[in-house]
Short mmCIF file of C-alpha atoms in Angstrom, two decimals:
data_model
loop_
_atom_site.label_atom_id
_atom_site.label_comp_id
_atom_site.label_asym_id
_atom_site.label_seq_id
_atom_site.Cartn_x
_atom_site.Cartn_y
_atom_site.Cartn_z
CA UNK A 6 13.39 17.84 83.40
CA UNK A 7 9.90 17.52 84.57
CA UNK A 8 6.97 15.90 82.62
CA UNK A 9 6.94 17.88 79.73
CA UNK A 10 6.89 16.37 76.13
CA UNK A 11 10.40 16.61 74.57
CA UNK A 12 10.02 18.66 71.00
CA UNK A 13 13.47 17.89 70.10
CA UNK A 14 15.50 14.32 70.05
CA UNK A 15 18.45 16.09 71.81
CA UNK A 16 16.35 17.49 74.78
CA UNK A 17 15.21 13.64 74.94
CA UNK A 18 18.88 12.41 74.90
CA UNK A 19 19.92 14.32 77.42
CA UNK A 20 16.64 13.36 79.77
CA UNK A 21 17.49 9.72 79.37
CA UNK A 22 21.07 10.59 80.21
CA UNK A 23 19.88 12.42 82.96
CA UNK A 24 22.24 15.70 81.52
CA UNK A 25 21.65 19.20 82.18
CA UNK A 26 22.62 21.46 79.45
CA UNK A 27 25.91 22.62 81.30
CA UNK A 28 27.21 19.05 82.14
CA UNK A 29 26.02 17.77 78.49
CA UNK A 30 28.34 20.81 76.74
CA UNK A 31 31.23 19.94 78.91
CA UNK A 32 31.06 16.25 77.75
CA UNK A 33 30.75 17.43 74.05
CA UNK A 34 33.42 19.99 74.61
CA UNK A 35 35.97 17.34 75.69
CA UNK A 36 35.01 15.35 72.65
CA UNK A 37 35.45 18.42 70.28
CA UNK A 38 39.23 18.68 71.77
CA UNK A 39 39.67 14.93 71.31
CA UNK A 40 38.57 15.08 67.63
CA UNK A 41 41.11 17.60 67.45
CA UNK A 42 38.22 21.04 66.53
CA UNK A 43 39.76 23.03 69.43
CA UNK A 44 37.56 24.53 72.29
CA UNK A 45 33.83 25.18 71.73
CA UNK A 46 31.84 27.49 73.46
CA UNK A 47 30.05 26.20 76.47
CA UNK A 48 27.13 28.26 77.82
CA UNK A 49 23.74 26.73 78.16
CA UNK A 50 21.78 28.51 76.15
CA UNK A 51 23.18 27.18 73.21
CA UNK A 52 21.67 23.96 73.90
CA UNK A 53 18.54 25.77 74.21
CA UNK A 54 18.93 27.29 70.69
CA UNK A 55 19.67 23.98 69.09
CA UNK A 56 16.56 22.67 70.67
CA UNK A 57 14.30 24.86 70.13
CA UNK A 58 14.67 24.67 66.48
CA UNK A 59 16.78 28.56 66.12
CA UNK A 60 19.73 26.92 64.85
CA UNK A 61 21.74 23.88 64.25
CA UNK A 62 25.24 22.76 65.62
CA UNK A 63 28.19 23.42 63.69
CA UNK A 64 29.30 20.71 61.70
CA UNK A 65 32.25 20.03 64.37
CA UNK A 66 29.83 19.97 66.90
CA UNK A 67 27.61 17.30 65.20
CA UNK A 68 30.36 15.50 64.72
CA UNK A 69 31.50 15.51 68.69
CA UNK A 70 27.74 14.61 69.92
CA UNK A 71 27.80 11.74 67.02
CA UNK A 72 31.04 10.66 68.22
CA UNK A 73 29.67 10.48 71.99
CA UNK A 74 26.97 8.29 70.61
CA UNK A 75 28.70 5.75 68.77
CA UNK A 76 27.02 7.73 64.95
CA UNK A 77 28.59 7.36 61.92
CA UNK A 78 30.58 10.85 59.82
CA UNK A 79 28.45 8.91 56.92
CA UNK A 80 25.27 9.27 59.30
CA UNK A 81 25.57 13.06 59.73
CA UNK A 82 26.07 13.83 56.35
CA UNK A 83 23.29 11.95 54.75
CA UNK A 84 20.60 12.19 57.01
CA UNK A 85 21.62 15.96 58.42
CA UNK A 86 20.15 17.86 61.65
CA UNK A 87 18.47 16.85 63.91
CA UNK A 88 17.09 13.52 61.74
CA UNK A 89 20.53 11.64 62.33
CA UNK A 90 20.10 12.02 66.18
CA UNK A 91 17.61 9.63 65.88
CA UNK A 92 19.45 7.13 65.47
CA UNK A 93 20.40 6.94 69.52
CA UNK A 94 17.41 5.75 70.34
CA UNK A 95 17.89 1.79 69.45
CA UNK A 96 14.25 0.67 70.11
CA UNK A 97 13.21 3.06 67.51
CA UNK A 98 15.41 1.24 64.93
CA UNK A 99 14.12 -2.40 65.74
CA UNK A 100 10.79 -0.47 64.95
CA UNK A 101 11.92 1.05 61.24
CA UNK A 102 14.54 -1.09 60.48
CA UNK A 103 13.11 -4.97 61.21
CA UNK A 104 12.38 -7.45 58.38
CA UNK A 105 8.69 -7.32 57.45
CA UNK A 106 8.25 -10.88 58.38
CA UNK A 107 6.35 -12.41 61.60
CA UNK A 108 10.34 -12.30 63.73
CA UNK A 109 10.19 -8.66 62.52
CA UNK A 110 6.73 -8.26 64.10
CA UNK A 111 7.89 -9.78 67.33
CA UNK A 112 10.78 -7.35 68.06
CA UNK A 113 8.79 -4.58 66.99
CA UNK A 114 6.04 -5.60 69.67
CA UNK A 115 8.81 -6.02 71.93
CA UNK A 116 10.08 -2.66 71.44
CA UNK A 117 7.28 -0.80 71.38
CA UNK A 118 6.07 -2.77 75.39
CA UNK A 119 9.44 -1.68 76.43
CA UNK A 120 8.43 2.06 75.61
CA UNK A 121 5.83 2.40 77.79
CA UNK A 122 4.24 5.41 79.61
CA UNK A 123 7.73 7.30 80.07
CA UNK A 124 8.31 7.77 76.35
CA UNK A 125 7.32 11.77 76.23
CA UNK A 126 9.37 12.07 73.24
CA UNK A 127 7.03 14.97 70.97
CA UNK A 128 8.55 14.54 67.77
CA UNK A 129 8.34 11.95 64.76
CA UNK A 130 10.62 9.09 64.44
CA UNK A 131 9.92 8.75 60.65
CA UNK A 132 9.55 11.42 57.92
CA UNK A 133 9.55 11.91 54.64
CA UNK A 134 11.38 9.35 52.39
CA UNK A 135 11.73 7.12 55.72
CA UNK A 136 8.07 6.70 56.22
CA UNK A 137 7.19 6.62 52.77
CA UNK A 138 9.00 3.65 52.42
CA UNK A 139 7.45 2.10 55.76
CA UNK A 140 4.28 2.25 53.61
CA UNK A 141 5.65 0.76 50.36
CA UNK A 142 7.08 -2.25 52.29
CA UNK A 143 3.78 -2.66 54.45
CA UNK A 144 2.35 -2.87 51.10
CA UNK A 145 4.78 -5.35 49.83
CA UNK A 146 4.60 -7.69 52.80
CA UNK A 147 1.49 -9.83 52.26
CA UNK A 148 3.14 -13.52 51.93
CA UNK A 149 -0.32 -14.85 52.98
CA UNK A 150 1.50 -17.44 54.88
CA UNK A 151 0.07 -20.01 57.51
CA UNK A 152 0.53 -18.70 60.99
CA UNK A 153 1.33 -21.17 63.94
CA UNK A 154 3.28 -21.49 67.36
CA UNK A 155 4.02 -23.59 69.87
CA UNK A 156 4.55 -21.97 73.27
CA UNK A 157 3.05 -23.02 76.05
CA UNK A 158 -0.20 -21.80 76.27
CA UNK A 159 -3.05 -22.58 73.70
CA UNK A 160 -5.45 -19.93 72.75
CA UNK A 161 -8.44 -20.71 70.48
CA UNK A 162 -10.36 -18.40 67.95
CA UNK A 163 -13.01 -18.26 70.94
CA UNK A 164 -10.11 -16.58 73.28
CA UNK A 165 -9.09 -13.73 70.19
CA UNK A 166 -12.68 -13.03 69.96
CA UNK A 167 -13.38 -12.35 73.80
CA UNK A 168 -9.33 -10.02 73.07
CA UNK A 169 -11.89 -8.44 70.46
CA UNK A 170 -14.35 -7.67 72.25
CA UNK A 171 -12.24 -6.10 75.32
CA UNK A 172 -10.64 -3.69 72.22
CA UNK A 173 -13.93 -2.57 70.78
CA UNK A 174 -14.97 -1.86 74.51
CA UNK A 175 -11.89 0.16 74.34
CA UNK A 176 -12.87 2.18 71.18
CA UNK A 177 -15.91 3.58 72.36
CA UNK A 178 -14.60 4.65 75.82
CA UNK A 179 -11.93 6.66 74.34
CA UNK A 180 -14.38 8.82 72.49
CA UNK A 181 -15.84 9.91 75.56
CA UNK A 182 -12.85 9.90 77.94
CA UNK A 183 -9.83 10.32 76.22
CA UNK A 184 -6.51 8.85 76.08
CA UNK A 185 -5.82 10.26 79.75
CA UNK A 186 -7.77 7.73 81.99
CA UNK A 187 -7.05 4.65 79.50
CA UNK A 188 -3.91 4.96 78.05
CA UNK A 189 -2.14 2.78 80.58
CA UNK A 190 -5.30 0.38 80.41
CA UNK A 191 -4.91 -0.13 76.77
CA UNK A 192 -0.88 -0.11 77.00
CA UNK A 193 -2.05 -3.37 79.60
CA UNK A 194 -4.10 -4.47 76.51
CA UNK A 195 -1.54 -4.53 73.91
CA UNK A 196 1.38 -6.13 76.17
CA UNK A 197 -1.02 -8.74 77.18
CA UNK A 198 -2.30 -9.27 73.23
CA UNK A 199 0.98 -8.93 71.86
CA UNK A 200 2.79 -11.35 74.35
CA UNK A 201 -0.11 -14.07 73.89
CA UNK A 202 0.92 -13.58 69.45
CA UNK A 203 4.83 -14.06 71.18
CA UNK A 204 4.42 -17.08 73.40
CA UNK A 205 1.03 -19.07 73.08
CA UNK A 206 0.50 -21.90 70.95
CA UNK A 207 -2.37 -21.24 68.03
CA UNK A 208 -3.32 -22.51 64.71
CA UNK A 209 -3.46 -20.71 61.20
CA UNK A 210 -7.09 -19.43 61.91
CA UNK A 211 -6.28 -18.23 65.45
CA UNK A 212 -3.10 -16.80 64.54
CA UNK A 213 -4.37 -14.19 61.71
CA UNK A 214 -7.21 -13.11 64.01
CA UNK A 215 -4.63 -12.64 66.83
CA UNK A 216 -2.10 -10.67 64.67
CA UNK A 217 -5.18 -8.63 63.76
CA UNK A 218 -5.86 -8.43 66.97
CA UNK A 219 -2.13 -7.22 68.19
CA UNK A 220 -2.69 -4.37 65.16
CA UNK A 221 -5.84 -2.62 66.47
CA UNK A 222 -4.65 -2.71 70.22
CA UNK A 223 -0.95 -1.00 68.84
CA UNK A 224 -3.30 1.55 66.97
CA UNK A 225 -5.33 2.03 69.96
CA UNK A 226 -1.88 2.93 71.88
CA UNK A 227 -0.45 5.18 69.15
CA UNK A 228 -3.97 6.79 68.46
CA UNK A 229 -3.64 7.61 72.66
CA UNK A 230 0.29 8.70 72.75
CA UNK A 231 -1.04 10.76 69.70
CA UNK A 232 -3.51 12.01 71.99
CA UNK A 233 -1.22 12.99 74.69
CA UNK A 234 1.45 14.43 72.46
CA UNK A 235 3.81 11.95 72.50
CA UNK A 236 4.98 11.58 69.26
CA UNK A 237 7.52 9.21 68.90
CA UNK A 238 6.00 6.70 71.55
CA UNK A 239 2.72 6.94 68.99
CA UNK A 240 4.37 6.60 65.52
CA UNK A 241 6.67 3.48 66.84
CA UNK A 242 3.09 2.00 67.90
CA UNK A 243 1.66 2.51 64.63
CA UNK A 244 4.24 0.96 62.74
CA UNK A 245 4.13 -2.15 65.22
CA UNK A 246 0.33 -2.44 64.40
CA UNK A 247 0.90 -1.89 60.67
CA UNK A 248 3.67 -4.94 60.92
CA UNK A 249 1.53 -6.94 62.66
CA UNK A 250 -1.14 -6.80 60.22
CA UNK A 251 0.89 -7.59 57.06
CA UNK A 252 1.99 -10.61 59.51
CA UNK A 253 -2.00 -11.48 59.72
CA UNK A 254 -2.48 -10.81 55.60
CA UNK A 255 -5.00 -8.03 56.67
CA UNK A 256 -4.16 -4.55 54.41
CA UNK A 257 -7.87 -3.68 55.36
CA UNK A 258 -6.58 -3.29 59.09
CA UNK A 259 -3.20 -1.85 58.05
CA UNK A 260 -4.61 0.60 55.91
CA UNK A 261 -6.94 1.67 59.28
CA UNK A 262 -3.70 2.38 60.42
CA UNK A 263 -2.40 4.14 57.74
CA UNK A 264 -5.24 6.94 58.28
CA UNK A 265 -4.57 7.16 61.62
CA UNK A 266 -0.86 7.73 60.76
CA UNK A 267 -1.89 10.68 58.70
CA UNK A 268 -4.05 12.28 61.37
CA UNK A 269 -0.70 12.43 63.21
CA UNK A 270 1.44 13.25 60.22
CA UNK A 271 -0.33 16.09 59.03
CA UNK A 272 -0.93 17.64 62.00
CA UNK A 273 2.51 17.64 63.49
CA UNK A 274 4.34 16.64 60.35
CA UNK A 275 4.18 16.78 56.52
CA UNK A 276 0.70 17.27 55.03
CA UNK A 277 1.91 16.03 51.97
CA UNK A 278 3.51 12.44 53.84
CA UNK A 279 -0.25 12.16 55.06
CA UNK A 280 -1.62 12.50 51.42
CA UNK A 281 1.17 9.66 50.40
CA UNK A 282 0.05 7.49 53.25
CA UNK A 283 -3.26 7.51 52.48
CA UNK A 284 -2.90 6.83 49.16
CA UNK A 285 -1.15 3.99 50.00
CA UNK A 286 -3.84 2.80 52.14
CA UNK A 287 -6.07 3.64 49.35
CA UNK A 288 -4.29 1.55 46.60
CA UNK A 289 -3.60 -1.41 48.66
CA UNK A 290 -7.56 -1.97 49.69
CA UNK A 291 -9.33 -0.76 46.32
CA UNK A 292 -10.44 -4.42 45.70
CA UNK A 293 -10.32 -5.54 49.17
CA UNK A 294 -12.71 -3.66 51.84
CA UNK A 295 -16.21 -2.60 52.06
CA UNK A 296 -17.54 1.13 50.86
CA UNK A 297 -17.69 1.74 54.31
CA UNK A 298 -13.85 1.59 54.78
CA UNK A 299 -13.57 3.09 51.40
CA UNK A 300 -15.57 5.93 52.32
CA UNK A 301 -13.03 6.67 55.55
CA UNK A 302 -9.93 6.62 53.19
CA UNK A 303 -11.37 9.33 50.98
CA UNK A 304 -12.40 11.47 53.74
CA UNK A 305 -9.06 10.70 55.40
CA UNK A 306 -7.42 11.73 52.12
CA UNK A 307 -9.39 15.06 51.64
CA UNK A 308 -8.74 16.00 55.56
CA UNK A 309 -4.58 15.45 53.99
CA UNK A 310 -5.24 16.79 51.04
CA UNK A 311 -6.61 20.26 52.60
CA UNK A 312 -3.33 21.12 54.47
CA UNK A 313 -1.56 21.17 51.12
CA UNK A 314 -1.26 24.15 48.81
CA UNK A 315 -3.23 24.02 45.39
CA UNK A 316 -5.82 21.46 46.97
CA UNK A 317 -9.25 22.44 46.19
CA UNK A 318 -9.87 20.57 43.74
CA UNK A 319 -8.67 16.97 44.79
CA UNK A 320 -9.95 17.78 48.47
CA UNK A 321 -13.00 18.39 47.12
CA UNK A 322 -13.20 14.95 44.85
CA UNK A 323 -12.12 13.06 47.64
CA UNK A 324 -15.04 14.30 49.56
CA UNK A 325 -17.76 13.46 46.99
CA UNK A 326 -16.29 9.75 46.86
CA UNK A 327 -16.47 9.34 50.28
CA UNK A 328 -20.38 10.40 50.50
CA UNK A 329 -20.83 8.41 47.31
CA UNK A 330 -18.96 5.42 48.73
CA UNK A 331 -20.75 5.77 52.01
CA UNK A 332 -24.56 5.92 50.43
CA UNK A 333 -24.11 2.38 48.97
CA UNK A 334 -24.67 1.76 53.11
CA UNK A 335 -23.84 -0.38 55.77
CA UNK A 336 -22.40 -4.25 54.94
CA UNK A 337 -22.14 -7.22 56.72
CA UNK A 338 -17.85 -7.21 56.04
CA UNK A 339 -17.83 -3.92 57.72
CA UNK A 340 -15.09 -4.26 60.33
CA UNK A 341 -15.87 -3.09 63.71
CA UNK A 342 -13.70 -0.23 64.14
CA UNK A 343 -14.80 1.90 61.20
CA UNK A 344 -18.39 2.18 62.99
CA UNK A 345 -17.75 6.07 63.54
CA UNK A 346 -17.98 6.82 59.75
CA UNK A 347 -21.44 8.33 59.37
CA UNK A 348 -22.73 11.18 57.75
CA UNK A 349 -22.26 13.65 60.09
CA UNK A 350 -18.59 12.97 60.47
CA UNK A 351 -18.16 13.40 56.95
CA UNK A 352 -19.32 17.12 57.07
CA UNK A 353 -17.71 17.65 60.15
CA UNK A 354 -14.24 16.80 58.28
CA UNK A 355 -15.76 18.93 55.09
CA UNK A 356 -15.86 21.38 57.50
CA UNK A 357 -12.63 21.47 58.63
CA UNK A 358 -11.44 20.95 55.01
CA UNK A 359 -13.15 24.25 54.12
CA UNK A 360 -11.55 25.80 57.16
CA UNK A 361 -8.26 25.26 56.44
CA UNK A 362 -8.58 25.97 52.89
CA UNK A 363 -10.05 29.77 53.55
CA UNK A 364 -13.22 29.39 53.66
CA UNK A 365 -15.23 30.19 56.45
CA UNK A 366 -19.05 30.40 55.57
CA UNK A 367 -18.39 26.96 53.73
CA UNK A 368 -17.25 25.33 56.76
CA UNK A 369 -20.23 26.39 58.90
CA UNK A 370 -22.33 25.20 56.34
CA UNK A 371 -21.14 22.04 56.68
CA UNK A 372 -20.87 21.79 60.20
CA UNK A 373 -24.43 22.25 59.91
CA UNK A 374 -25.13 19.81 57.60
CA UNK A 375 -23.46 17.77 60.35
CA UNK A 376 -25.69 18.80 63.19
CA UNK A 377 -28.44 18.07 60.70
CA UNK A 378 -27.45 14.80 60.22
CA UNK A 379 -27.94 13.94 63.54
CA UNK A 380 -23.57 14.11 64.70
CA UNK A 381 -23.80 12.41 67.80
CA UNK A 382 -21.96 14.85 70.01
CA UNK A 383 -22.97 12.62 72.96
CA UNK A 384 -20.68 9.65 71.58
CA UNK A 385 -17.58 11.81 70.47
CA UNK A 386 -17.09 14.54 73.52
CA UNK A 387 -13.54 15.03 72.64
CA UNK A 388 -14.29 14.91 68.76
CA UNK A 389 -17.23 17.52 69.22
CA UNK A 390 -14.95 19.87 71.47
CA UNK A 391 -12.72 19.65 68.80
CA UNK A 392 -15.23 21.10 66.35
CA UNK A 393 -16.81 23.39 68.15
CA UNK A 394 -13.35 25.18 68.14
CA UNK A 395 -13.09 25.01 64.96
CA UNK A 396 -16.34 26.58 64.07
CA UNK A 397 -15.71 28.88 66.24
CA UNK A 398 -12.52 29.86 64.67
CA UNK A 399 -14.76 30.25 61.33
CA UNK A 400 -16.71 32.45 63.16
CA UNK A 401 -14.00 34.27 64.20
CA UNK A 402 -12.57 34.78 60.61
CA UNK A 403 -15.64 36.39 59.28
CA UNK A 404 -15.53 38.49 62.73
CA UNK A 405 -18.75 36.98 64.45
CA UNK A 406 -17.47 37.85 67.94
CA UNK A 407 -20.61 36.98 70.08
CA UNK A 408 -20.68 33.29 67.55
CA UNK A 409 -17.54 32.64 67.89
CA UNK A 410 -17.49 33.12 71.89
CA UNK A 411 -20.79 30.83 72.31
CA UNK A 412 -19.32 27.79 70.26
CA UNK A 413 -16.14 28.29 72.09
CA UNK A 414 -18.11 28.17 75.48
CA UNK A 415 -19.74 25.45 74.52
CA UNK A 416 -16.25 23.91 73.46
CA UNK A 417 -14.72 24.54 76.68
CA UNK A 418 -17.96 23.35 78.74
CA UNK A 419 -17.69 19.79 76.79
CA UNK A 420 -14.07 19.73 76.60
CA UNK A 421 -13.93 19.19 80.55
CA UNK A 422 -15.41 16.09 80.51
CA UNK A 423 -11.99 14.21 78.14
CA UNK A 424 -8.59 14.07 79.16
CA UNK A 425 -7.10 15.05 75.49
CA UNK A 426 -4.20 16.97 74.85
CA UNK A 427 -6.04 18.37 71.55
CA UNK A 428 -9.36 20.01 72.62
CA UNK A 429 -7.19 21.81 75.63
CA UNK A 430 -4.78 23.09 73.02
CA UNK A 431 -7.27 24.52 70.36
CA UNK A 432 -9.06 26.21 73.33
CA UNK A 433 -5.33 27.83 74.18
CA UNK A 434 -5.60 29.10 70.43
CA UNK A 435 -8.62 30.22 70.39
CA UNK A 436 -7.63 32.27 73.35
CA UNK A 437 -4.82 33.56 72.06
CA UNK A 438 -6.78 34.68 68.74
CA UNK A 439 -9.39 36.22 71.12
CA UNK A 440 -7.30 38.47 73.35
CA UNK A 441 -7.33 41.47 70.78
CA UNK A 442 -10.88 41.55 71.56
CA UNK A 443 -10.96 40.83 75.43
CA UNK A 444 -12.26 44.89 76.03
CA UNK A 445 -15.83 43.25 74.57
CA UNK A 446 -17.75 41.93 77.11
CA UNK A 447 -18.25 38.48 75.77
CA UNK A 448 -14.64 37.85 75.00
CA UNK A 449 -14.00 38.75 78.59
CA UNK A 450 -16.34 36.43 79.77
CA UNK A 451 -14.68 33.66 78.30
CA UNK A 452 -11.40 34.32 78.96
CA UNK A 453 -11.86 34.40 82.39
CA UNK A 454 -14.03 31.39 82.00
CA UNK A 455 -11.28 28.90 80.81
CA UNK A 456 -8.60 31.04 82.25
#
């Protein structure tokens, strides 16, 4: 099976099973007789339809594969195709399905270090009703309750702060570099944070900024596995760090998380999930955070909000509040990781807001404005690849051939420099979009350029 990124929870099965197509339909076939459906057809490329998305299995035959995997009839019925077959994958469920209380947190962490590097699942483990109500109960599970241990090891409020330190370190690496080089460093970071949280022995004080702590290095990981394209390895890290900070009584940390969750929901998910999840976030710190923070939400919730239908309006609202929210300036609250919010990132997402909702002139404008505001393209390689591809798909749309070529050029001369699954791919799109036009000169040129 390679390294490739499994798109569909049965292709994963199978890989952990270690099943080709042929030997996993003879299994299922013998369980179809047993059940007493008769023979089923058993050539391979009906696996291949049923994972590529074509079609779904009989109801017979979702009933054999649930029966080899110990499912429920109930199962199948209520949650349908493919979403029941997720239910094979236990770690996932100690993930979703844990009490939102600190022994909750713990087998979630535990979970999620047992995932590791070799979880290249590329699909979502939570959708739509299921991870709206991950949200509601994050936002339910502030008991603001003292936080002790008593393992062996005692770690002081000095200790979390040099863990800290190592994350923020972290943060600013991965905007040059990408996931690629660090994910297995931060994936070190997180098992050692989250086993100190498991075993050491700390006091109240210690023990919220630790469980704090054990969020941001489970958001680094998911914001990297997001990175990569794996999917289900990212969203079960996001919902550890979102446990572990209603553990530390910290919704300004959780709802950091939440907007991450959203950049992965709406791009490989349910635009409309990401809207609910920020809103969530949203509601949850009104009172609590700096305008800093709230000036990330609303751009997080316009970036949502534009990948929905009938959106203008509300998009651009959201937008407005976040400029508003982030000209009251800087404050001394602000929490470390939000230190990318600026200006220029505000019209770069206005930008790609105004992209996606059909209107190309706009978003140059604003990507502009950006550039104008002084977007530090130095700091953010991979996020400055990433929009330079998208103004050159702007360009593209209003049928600026030689524009669109330049900024994709310059897109594919900066994306070189960050191991990220997402600058590689929208330079494979632009390509694509470009090929009707590879008999002018400059489209040539860069098509054999990042050929």
């Amino acid at each position: 099976m390679g390294n490739e990124s499994y798109r569909h929870p049965l292709a994963a099965l199978r890989a952990q099973l270690g099943l080709s197509a042929s030997d996993y339909l003879a299994l299922l076939d013998r369980r179809h007789r047993e059940l007493g459906h008769g023979a089923m057809a058993t050539r391979r490329e009906k696996v291949a339809r049923w994972e590529s998305g074509l079609c779904a299995p009989e109801l017979t035959a979702q009933l054999a594969i649930a029966s080899l995997h110990g499912i429920t009839e109930q199962a199948v019925h209520e949650l349908g195709w493919p979403d029941w077959l997720l239910l094979t994958f236990p770690d996932d469920q100690t993930a979703l399905g844990a009490a939102w209380t600190l022994e909750g947190t713990v087998a979630s962490m535990v979970a999620s270090r047992r995932g590791g590097s070799m979880d290249r699942r590329g699909f979502l483990i939570a959708t739509g009703a299921t991870l709206g109500g991950i949200a509601t109960q994050w936002s339910e599970a502030f008991e603001q309750l003292p936080i002790t241990s008593a393992g062996r090891r005692t770690l002081t409020v000095g200790m979390v702060s040099h863990l800290e330190q190592r994350l923020d370190d972290l943060r600013h690496l991965d905007d040059v570099l990408g996931g690629g080089e660090l994910r297995q460093i931060a994936i070190a970071e997180f098992q050692l944070i989250s086993s100190l949280a498991d075993k050491a022995t700390y006091n109240s004080e210690a023990g919220r900024r630790l469980f704090t702590t054990v969020c941001e290095a489970a958001r680094i990981c998911g914001w990297q596995h997001f990175d990569a394209g794996q999917q289900a390895a990212a969203q079960k890290y996001f919902i550890t760090a979102l446990r572990a900070s209603a553990t530390a009584g910290d919704p300004e940390a959780g709802a950091n998380v939440l907007a991450f969750m959203a950049i992965q929901t709406y791009s490989v998910g349910s635009p409309q999930d990401a809207v609910n999840l920020v809103q969530t976030a949203q509601s949850q710190t009104r009172q609590r955070t700096t305008p800093r923070v709230r000036s990330m939400l609303h751009a997080r919730a316009a970036r949502a909000l534009s990948k929905t239908s009938h959106s203008l309006y509300a998009c651009t609202r959201e937008l407005s509040n976040a400029r508003e929210a982030l000209a009251q300036g800087p404050h001394d609250d602000d929490p470390p990781w939000v230190y990318w919010m600026t200006e220029g990132e505000i019209e770069m997402l206005a930008g790609s807001c105004a992209l996606d909702l059909g209107h190309p002139r706009q978003a140059l404008r604003f990507f502009d404005a950006a550039r104008a505001a002084e977007y530090s393209a130095d700091g953010y390689v991979r996020d400055n690849a990433l929009y330079l591809t998208r103004a050159a798909e702007a360009h593209l749309a209003l049928g600026e051939i030689d524009e669109a070529c330049a900024a994709a050029r310059q897109a594919f001369e900066q994306s070189g420099g960050v191991n990220s699954t997402r600058p590689s791919g929208a330079i494979a799109s632009l390509r694509k979009r470009l090929r009707p036009h590879r008999h002018t000169p400059i489209v040539q040129d860069f098509l054999e350029l990042s050929a």
